[in-house]
PDB file of C-alpha atoms in Angstrom:
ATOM      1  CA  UNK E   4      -7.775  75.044  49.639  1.00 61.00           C
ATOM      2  CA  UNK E   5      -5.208  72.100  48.007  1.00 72.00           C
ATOM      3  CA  UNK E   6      -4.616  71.545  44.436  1.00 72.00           C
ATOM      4  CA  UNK E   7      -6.614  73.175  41.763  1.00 74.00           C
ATOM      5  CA  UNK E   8      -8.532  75.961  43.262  1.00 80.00           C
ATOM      6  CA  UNK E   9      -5.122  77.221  45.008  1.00 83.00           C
ATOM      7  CA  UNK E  10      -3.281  77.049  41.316  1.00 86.00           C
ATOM      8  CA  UNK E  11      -6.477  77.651  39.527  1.00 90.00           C
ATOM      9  CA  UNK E  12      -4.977  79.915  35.886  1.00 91.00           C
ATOM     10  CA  UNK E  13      -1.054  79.454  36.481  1.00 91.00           C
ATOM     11  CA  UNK E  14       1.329  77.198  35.075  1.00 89.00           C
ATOM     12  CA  UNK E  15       0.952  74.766  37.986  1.00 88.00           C
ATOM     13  CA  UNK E  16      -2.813  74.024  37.449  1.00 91.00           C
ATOM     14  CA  UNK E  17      -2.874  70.964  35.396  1.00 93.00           C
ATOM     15  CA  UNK E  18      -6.776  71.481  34.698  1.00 93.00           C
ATOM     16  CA  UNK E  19      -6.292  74.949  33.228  1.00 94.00           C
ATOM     17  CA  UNK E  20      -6.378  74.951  29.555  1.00 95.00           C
ATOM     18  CA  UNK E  21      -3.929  77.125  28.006  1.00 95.00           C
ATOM     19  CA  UNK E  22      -4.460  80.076  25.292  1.00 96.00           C
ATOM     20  CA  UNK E  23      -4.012  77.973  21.619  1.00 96.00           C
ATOM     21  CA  UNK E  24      -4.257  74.693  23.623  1.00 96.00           C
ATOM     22  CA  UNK E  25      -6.590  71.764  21.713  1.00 97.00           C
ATOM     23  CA  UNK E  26      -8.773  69.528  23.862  1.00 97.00           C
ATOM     24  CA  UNK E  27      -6.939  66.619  22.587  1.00 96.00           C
ATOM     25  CA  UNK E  28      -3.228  68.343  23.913  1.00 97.00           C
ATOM     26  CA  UNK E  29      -4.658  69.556  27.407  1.00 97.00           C
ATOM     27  CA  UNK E  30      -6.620  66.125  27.659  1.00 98.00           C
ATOM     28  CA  UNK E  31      -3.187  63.489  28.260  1.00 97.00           C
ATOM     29  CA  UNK E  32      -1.670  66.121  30.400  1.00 97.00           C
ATOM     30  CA  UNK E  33      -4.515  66.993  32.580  1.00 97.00           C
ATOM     31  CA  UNK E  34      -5.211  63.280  33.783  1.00 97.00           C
ATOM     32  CA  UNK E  35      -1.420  63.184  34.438  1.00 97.00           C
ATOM     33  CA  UNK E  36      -1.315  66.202  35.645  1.00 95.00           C
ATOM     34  CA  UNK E  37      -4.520  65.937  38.102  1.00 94.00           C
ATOM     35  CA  UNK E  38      -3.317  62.197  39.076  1.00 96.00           C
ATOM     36  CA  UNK E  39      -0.087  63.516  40.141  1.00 95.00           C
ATOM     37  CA  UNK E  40      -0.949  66.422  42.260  1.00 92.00           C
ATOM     38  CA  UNK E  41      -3.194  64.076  43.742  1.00 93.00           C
ATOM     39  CA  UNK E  42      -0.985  62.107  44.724  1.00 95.00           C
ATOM     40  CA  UNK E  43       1.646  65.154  46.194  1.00 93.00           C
ATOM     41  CA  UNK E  44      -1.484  66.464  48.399  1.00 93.00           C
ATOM     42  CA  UNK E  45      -1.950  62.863  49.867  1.00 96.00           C
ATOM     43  CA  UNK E  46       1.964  62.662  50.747  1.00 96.00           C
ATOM     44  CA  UNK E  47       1.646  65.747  52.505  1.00 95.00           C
ATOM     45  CA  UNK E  48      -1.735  64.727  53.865  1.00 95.00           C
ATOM     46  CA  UNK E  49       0.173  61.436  54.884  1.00 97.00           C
ATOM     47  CA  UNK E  50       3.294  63.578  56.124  1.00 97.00           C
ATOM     48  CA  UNK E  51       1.419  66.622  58.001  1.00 96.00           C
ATOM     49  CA  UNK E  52      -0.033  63.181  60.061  1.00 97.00           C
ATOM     50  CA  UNK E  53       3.006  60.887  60.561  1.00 98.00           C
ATOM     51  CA  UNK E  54       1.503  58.320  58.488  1.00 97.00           C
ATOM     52  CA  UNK E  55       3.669  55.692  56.346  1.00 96.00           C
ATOM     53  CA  UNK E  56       2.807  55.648  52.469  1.00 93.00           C
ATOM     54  CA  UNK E  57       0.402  52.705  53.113  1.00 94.00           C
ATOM     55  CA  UNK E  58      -2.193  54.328  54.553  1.00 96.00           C
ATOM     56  CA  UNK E  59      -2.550  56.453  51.127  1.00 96.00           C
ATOM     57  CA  UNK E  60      -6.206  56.861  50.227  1.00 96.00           C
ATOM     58  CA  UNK E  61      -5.652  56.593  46.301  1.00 97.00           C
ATOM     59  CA  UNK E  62      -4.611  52.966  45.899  1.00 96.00           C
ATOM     60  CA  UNK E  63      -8.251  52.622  47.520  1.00 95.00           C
ATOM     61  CA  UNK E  64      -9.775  54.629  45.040  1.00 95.00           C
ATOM     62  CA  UNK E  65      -8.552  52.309  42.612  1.00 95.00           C
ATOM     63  CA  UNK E  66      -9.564  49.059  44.131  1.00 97.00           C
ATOM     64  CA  UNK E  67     -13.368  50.359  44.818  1.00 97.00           C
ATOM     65  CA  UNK E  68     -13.579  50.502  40.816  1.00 96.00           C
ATOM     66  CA  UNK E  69     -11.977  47.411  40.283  1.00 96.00           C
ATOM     67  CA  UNK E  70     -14.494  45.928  42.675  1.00 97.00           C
ATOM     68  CA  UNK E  71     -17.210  47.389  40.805  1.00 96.00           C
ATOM     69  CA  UNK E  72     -16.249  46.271  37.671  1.00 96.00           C
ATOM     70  CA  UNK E  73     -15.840  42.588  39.261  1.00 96.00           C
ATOM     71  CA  UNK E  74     -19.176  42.609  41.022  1.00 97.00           C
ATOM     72  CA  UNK E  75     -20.519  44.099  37.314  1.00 96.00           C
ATOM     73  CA  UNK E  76     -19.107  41.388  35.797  1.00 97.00           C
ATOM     74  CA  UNK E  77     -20.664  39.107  38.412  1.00 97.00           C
ATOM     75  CA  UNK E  78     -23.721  39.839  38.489  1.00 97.00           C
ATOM     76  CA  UNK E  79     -24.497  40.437  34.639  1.00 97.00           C
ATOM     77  CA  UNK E  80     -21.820  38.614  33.052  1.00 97.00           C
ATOM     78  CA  UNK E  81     -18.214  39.075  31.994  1.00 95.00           C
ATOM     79  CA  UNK E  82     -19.370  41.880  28.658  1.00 95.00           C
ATOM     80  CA  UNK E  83     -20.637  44.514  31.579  1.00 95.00           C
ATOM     81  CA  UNK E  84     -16.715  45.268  32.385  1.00 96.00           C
ATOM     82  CA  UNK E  85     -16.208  46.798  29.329  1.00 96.00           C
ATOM     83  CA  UNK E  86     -19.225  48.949  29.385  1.00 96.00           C
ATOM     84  CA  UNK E  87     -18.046  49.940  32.646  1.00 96.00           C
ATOM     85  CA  UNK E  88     -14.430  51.331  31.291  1.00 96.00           C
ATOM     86  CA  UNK E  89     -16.196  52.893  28.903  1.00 97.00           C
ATOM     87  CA  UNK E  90     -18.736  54.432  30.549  1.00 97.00           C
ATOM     88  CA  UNK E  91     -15.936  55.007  32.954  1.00 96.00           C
ATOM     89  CA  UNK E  92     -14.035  57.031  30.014  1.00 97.00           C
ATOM     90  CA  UNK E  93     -16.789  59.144  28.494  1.00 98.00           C
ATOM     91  CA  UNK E  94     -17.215  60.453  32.299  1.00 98.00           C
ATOM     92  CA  UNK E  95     -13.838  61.452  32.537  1.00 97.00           C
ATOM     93  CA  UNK E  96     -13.764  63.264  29.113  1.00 98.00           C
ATOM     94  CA  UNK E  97     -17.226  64.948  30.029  1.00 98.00           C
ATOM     95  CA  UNK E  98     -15.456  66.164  33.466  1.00 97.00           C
ATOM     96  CA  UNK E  99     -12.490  67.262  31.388  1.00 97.00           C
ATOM     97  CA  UNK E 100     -13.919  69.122  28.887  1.00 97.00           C
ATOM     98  CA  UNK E 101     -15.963  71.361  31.344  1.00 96.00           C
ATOM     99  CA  UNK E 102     -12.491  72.027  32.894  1.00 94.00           C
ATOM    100  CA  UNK E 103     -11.516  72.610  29.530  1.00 97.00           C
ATOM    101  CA  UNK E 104     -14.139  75.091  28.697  1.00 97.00           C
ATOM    102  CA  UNK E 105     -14.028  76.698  31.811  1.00 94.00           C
ATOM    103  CA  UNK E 106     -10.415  77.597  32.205  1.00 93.00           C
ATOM    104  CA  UNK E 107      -9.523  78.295  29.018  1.00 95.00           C
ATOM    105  CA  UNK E 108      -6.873  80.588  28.369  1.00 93.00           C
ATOM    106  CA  UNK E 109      -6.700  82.315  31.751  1.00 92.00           C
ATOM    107  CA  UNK E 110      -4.039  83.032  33.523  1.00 93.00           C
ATOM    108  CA  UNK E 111      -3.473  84.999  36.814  1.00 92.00           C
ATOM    109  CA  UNK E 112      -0.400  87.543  36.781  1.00 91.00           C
ATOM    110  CA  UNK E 113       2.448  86.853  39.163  1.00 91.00           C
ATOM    111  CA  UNK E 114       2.908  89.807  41.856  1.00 91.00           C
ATOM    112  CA  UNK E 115       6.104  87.705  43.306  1.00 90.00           C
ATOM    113  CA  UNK E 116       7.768  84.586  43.243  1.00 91.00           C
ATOM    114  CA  UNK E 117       5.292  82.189  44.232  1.00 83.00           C
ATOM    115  CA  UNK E 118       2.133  84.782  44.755  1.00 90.00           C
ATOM    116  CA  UNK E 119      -0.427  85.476  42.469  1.00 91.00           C
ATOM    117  CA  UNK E 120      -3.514  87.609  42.174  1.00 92.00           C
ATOM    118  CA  UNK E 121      -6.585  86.473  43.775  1.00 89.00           C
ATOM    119  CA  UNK E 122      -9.113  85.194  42.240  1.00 86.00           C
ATOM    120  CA  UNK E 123     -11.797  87.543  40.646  1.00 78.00           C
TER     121      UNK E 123
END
């Protein structure tokens, strides 16, 4: 298990909201947050198989939705990209508010440095 469901409800789980937290606090540092773990897993991913850093997945991620937006844009004019970054917006805020609902305020106990309770 990598990333969020290993640090689901400590401080190192960007996508858990924390007790007194607003939606529009956890929101900035959750994208960070997720983009940036993202992008440790797929070093060690990268690492763990002797890859070098160009054979990262995520810049690929990015140029699929550029590509999408393009062919959009192609084939129903220029106006469709915004409605796509929009559209592509209101999906991420959906996606982050369920995080935000759903992890509100919890937090696992520490037993030791580095160890935490399981998950109940």
């Amino acid at each position: 298990t990598l990333g969020h469901h290993k640090d689901v409800a400590t401080d190192r789980d960007p996508a858990t909201s924390r007790y007194g937290e607003s939606f529009y606090e956890f929101l900035p540092r959750v994208v960070r947050g997720e983009f940036l773990s993202a992008c440790r897993i797929e070093a060690a991913r990268l690492r763990r198989k002797g890859l070098p850093w160009w054979h990262s997945e995520i810049p690929a991620y990015f140029l699929v939705s550029a590509a999408m937006a393009l062919g959009l844009a192609a084939a129903t004019g220029p106006l469709a990209v915004p409605f796509f970054l929009a559209q592509s917006a209101v999906a991420v805020l959906l996606f982050e508010s369920v995080n935000y609902l759903e992890h509100y305020g919890l937090e696992r106990r520490e037993l030791q440095p580095g160890q935490f309770e399981p998950v109940q």
